[in-house]
Coordinates of C-alpha atoms and ligand atoms in Angstrom, one line a residue:
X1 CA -26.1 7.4 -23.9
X2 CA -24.1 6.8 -20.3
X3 CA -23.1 3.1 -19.7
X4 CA -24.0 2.7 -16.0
X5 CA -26.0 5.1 -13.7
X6 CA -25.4 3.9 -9.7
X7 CA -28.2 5.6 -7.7
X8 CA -30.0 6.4 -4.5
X9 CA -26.6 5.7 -2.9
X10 CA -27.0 5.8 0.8
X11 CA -23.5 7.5 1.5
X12 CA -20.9 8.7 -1.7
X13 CA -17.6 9.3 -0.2
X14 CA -15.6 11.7 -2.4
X15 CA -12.0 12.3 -1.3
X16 CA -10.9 15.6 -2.5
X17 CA -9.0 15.9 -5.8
X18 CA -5.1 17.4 -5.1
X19 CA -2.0 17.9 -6.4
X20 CA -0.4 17.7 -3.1
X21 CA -1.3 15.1 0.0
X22 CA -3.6 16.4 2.6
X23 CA -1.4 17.6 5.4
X24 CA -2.7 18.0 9.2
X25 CA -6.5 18.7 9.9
X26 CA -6.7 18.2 5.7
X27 CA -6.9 14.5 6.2
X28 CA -10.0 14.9 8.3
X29 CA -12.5 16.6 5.5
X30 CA -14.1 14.3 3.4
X31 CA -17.2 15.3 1.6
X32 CA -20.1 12.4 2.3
X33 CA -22.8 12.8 -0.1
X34 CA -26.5 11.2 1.3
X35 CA -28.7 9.6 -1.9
X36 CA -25.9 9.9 -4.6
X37 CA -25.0 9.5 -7.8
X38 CA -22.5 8.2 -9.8
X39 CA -22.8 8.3 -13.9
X40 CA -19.8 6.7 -16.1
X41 CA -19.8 7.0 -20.1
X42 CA -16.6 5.0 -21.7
X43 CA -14.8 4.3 -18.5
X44 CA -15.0 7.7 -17.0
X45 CA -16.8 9.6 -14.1
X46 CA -19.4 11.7 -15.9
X47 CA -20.6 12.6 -12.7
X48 CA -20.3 11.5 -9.0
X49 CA -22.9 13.9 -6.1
X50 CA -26.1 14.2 -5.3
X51 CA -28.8 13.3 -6.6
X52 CA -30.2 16.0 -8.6
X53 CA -31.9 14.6 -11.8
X54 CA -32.4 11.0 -13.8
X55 CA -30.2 10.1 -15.8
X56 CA -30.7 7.6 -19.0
X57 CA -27.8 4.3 -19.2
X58 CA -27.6 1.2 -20.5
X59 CA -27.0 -0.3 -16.9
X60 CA -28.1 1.2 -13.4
X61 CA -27.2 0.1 -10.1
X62 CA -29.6 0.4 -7.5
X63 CA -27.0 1.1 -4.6
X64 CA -29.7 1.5 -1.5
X65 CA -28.2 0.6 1.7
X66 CA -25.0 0.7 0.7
X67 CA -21.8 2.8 0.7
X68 CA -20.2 3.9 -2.6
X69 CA -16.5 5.2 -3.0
X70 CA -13.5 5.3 -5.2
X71 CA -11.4 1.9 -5.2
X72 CA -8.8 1.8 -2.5
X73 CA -5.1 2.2 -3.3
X74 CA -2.5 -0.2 -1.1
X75 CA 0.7 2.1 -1.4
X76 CA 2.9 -0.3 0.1
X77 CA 3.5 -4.3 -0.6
X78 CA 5.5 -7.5 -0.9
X79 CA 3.3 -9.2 -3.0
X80 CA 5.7 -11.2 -4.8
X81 CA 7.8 -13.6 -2.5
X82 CA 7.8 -17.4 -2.7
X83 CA 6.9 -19.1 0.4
X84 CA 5.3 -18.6 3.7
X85 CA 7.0 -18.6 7.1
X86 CA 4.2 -20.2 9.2
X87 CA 7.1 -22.2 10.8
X88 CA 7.8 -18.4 12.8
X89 CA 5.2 -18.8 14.6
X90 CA 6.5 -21.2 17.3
X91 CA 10.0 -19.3 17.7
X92 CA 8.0 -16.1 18.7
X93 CA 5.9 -18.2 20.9
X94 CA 8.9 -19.0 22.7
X95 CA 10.0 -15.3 22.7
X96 CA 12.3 -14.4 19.7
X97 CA 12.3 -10.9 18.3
X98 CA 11.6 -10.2 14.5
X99 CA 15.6 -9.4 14.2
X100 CA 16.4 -12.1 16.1
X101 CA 14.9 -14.6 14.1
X102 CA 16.9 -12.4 10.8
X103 CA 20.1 -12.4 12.3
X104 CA 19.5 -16.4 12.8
X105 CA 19.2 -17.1 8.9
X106 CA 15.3 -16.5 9.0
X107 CA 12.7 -13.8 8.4
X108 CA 13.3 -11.7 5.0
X109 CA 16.6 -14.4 4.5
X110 CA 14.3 -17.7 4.4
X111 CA 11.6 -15.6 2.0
X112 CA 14.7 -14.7 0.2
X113 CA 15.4 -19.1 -0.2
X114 CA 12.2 -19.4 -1.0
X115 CA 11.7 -16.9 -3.5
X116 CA 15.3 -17.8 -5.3
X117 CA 13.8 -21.1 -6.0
X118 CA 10.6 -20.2 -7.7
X119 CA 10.5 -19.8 -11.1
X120 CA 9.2 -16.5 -13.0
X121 CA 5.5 -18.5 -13.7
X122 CA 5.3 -20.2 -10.2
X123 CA 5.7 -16.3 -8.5
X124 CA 3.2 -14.7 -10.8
X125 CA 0.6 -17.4 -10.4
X126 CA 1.1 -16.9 -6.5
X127 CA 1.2 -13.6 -6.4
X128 CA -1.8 -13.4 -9.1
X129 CA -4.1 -14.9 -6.3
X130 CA -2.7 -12.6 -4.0
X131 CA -3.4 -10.1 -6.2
X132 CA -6.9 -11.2 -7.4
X133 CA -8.0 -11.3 -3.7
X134 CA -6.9 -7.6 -2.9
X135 CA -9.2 -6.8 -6.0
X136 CA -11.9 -8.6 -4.1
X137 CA -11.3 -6.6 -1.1
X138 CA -11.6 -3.0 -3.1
X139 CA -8.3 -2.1 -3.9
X140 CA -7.2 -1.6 -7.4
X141 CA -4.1 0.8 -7.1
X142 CA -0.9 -1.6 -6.0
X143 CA 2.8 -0.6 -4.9
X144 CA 4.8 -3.8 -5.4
X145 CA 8.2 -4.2 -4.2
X146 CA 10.9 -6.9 -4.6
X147 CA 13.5 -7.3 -2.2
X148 CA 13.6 -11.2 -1.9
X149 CA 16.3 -11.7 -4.3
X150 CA 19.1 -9.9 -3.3
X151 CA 20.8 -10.6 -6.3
X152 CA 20.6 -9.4 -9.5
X153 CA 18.4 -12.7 -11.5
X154 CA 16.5 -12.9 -8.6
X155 CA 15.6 -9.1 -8.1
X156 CA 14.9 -8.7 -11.7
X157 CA 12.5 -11.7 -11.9
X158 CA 9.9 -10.3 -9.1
X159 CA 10.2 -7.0 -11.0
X160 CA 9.3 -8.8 -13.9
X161 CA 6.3 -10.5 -12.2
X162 CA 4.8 -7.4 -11.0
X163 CA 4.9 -5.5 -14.8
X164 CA 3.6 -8.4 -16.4
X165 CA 0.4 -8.7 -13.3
X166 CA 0.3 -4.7 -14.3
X167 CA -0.2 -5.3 -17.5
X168 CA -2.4 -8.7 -17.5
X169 CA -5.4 -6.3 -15.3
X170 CA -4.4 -3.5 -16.6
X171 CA -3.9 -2.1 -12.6
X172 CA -2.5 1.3 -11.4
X173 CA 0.7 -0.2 -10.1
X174 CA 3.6 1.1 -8.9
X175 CA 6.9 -1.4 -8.9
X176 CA 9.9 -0.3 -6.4
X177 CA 13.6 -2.3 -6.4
X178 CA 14.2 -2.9 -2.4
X179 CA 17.3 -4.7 -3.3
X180 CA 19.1 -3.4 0.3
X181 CA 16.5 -5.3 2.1
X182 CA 18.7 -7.6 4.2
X183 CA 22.5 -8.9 3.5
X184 CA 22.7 -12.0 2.3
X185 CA 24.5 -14.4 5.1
X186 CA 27.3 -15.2 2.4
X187 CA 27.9 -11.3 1.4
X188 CA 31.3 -10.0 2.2
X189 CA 30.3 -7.1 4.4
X190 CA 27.0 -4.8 4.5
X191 CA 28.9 -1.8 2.5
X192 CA 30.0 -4.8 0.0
X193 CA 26.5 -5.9 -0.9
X194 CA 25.1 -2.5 -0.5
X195 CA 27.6 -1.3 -3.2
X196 CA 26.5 -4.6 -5.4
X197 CA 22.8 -3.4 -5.1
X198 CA 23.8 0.4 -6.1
X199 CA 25.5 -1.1 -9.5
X200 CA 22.2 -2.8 -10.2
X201 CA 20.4 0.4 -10.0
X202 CA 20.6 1.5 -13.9
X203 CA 19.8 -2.5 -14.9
X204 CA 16.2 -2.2 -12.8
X205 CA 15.4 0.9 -13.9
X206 CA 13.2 -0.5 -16.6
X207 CA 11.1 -2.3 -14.3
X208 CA 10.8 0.1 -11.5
X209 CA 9.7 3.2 -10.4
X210 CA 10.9 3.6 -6.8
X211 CA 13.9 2.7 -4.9
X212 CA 13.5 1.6 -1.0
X213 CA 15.7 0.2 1.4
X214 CA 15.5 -1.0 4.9
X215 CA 17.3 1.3 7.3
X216 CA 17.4 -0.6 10.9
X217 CA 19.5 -2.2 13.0
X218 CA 21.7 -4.7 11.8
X219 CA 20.3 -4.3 8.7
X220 CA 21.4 -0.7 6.5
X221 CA 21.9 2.2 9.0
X222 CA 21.7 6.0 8.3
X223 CA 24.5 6.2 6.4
X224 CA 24.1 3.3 4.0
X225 CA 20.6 4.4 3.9
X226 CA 21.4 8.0 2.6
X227 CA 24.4 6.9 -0.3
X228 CA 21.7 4.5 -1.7
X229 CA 19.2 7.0 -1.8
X230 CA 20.8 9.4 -3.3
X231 CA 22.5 6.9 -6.0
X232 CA 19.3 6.2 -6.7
X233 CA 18.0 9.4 -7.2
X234 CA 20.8 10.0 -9.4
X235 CA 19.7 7.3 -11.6
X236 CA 16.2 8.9 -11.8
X237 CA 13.9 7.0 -9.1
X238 CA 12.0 8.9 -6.5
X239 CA 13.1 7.4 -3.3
X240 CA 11.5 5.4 -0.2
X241 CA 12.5 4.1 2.8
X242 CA 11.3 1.7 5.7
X243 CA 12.1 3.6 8.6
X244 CA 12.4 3.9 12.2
X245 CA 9.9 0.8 12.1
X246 CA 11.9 -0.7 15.2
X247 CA 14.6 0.9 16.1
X248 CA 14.8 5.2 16.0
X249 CA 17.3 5.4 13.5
X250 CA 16.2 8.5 12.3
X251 CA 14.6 7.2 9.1
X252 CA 12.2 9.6 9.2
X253 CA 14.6 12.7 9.4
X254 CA 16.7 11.6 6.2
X255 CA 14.1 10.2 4.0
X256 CA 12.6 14.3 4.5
X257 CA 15.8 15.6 4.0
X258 CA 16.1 13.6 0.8
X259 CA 13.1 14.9 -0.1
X260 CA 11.5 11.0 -0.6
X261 CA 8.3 10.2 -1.8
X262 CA 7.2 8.3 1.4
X263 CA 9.2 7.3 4.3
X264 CA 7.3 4.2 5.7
X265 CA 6.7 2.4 9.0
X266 CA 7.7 5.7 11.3
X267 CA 6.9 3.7 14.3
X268 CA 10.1 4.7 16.3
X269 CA 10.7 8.4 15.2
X270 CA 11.5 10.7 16.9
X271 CA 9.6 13.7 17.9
X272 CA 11.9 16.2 16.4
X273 CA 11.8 14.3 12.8
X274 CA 8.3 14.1 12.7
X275 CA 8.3 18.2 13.3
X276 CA 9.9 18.6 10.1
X277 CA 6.8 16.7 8.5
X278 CA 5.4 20.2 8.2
X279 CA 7.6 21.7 5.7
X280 CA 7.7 18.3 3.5
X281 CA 5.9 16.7 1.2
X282 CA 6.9 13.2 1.7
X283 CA 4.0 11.1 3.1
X284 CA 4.4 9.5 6.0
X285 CA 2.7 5.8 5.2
X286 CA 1.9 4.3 8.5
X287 CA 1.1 0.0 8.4
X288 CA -0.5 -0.7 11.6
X289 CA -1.0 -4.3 10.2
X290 CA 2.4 -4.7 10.7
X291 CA 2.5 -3.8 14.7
X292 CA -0.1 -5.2 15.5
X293 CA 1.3 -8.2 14.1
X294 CA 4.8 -8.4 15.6
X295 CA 2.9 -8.3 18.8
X296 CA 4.3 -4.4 19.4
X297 CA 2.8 -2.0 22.5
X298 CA 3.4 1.3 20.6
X299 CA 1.7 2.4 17.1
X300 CA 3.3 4.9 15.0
X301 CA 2.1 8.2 16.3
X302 CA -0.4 9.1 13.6
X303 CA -2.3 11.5 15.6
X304 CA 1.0 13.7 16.4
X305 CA 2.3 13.7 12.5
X306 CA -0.9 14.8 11.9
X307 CA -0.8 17.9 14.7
X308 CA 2.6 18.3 13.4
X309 CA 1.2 19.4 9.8
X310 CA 2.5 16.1 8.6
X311 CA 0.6 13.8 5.6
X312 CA -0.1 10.5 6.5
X313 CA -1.1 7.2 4.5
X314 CA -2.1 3.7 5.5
X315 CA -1.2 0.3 3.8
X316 CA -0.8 -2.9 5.0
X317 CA 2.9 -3.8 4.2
X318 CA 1.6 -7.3 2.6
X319 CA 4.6 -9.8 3.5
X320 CA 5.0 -13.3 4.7
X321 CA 6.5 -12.5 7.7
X322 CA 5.7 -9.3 9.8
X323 CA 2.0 -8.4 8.1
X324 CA 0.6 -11.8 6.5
X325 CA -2.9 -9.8 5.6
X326 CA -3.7 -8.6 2.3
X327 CA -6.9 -6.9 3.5
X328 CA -6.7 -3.4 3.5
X329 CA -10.0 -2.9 5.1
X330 CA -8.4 -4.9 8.4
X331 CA -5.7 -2.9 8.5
X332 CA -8.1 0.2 8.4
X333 CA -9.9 -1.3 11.3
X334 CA -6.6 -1.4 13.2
X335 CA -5.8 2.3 12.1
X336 CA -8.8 3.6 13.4
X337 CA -8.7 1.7 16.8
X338 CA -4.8 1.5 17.6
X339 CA -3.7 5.1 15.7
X340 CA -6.9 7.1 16.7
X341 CA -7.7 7.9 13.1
X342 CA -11.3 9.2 12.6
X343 CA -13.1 7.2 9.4
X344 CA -12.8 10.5 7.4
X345 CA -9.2 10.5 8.0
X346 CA -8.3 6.7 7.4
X347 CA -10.4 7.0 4.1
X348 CA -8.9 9.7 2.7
X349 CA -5.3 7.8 3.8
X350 CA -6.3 4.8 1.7
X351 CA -7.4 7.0 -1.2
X352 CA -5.8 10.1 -1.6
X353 CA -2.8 10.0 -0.1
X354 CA -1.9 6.7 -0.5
X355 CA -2.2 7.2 -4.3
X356 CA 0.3 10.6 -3.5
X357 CA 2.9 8.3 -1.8
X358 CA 3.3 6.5 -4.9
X359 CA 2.3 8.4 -7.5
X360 CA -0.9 7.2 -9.2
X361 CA -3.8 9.1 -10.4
X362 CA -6.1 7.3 -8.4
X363 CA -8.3 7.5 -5.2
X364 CA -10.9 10.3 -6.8
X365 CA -13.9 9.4 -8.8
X366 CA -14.5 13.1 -9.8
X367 CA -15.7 14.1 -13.6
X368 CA -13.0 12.8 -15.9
X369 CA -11.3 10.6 -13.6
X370 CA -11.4 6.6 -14.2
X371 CA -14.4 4.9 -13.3
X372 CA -12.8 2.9 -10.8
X373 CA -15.5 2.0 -7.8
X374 CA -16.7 0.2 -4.9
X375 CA -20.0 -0.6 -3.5
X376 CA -20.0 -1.7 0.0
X377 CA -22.0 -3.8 1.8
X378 CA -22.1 -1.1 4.9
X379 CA -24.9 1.1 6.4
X380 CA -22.3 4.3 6.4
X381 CA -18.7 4.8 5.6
X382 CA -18.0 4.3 9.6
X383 CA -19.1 1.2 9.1
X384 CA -16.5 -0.3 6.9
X385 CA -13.4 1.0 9.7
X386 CA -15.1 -0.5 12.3
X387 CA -16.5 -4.2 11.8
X388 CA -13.1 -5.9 11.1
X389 CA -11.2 -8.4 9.7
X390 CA -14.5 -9.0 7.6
X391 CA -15.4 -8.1 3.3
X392 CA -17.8 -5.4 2.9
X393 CA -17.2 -5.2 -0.9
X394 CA -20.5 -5.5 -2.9
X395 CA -19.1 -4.7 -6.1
X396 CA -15.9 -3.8 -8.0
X397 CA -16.1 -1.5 -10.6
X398 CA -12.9 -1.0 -13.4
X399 CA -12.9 1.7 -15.5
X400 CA -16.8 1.6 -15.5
X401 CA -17.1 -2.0 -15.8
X402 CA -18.2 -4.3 -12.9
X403 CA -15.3 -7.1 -12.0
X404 CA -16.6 -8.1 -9.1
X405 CA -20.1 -9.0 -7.7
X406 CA -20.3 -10.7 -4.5
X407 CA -23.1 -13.1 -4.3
X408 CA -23.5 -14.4 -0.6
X409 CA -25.9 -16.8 -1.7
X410 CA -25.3 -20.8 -1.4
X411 CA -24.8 -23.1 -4.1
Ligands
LIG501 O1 8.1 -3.9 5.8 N1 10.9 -4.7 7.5 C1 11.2 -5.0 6.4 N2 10.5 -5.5 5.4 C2 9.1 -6.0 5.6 C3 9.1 -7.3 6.2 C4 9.5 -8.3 5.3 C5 9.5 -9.7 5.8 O2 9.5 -9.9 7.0 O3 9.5 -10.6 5.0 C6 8.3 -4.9 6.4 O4 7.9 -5.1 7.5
LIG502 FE1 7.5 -3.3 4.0

């Protein structure tokens, strides 16, 4: 007997199953099934297309109306940082830059205070609600990094937080050590701390999976960038980056020739890096939430990676300071009106390839794969990229088990 049968599903959106990332014109086919089917027997897809037969269950779903897809994966996060930096708000009002306000002590520096002074329990419980609501917005694939300790007790304890949130829900997550995040105001000189965070490398291993740095100005520059990435390669992480986000460093260029597993941000780079996106696998993971945001003009060029061959993903960069949303589905909205992505494009870069850029079997709901699903509250899968900075989740479904079930109705 199957556990749960979802039927006469108005549109089933199955991303294609890959071993590499969809590169190019790729990201726009997405197969849209009209009254589907989904059937899951102990925790697995039995089968997810159209509706061909009945099937017996000890649950069914009657999905009419409504979208169904896999669960969303969010391939790039700060979810654990103490603190909020509401207090920003009025410096940019009065015109200071998101560098400016880090060179002055603030930004990453005063999430770094923040964070120092929490304790393991107070950071999991904050980032557990952080967490929780992401669930409640259809994602349950997470990239977590750390990055607001800058040292190594501090660095160590949000690595911590994220395994044990991992393990409490059981997620697909994905932890990264962004120790070179920013330099600490007291450090001796950029190479000095840069050196200190390369010799914590083996220590963090244990806890992470990824190794990312911030290459900008003022902050790590090419250089830096490359010694630490390949140190850390050395020590067996597959690299990242957060690149060319402001300035065009040539983030882009490197983290390709270092062969990375993403190279994120890609808002400054420069045509002739984003040409060598065609012979590379690194995904490009594009966080519009983040522009829009800081209040910037220009987007990352999304539509150009992609006519450059190149394979693009779309996460919100969850922080307290330059993307403060933890809704995936708004920053969709913003990719599909700010980078020109069709739907079919920006749900197969929050499935898919987002689950490529950091490794996770996830973002598929063919036979076999974990029964890990969303039911939207949406007419058609357009829907859901188009009325924003709104829920559409219906229901959350883990490993064929519902977790969430929005009820709209009033107590
Ligand atoms: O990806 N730019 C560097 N890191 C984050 C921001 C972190 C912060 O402002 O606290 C980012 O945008
Ligand atoms: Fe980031």
């Amino acid at each position: 007997m199957n556990d749960l049968v979802i039927q006469n599903i108005k549109e089933l959106v199955l991303p294609k199953k890959t071993d590499k990332p969809l590169k190019g014109k790729a990201l726009d086919e997405l197969e849209i099934v009209e009254n589907g089917t989904v059937v899951v027997k102990d925790g697995k897809i039995v089968y997810a297309g159209p509706h061909t037969e009945e099937y017996e269950a000890e649950e069914t779903i009657d999905a009419t109306g409504k979208v169904v897809s896999p669960s969303l994966v969010d391939a790039h996060t700060h979810l654990i940082h103490g603190g909020s930096r509401e207090h920003e708000m009025s410096l940019k009002r009065q015109g200071a830059s998101y560098l400016e306000i880090l060179e002055q002590g603030g930004g990453i520096l005063s999430t770094v205070e923040s964070t120092r002074k929490a304790s393991e329990d107070e950071l999991f419980e904050k980032a557990e609600h952080d967490l929780l609501t992401m669930i409640h917005h259809g994602v349950l694939a997470v990239e977590s990094k750390s990055g607001y300790g800058l040292d190594k007790e501090n660095e160590l304890k949000q690595l911590k937080v994220s395994n044990r949130l991992a393990e409490k829900y059981n997620l697909d997550m994905r932890h990264t050590f962004l120790g070179p995040h920013a330099v600490p105001k007291d450090a001796e000189s950029n190479e000095a701390f840069l050196e200190e965070m390369i010799n914590l490398l083996p220590e963090v291993k244990e806890y992470a999976d990824f190794a990312d740095i911030f290459c900008e100005t003022g902050v790590f520059s090419i250089e830096e960038s490359k010694r630490y990435m390949q140190e850390a390669k050395k020590h067996g992480f597959d690299v990242k980056i957060h690149a060319d986000e402001i300035d065009p460093l040539g983030g882009l260029g490197l983290a390709i020739d270092e062969d990375a597993i993403s190279a994120d941000h890609l808002v400054a780079s420069s045509d002739e890096d984003k040409k060598k996106l065609k012979d590379s696998e690194t995904v490009a993971v594009l966080l519009p939430g983040t522009t829009f945001y800081l209040g910037k003009e220009e987007y990352a060029d999304a539509r150009g990676m992609l006519e450059n061959d190149g394979a693009i993903a779309i996460a919100t960069d969850y922080n307290p300071g330059s993307c403060v949303t933890n809704n995936l589905q708004m920053v969709m909205a913003i990719a599909a009106l700010k980078l020109k992505l069709s739907p079919n494009e920006i749900w197969n870069a929050v499935t898919v390839n987002a689950a490529k850029a950091i490794n996770v079997d996830a973002g598929t709901i063919n036979e076999g794969d974990k029964a890990n699903i969303v039911l939207w509250n949406a007419p058609n899968h357009e829907f859901v990229t188009y009325k924003y900075g709104v829920n559409h989740v219906d229901k959350v479904i883990k490993d064929g088990k519902v977790i969430v079930d929005r009820d709209l109705s009033l107590k």
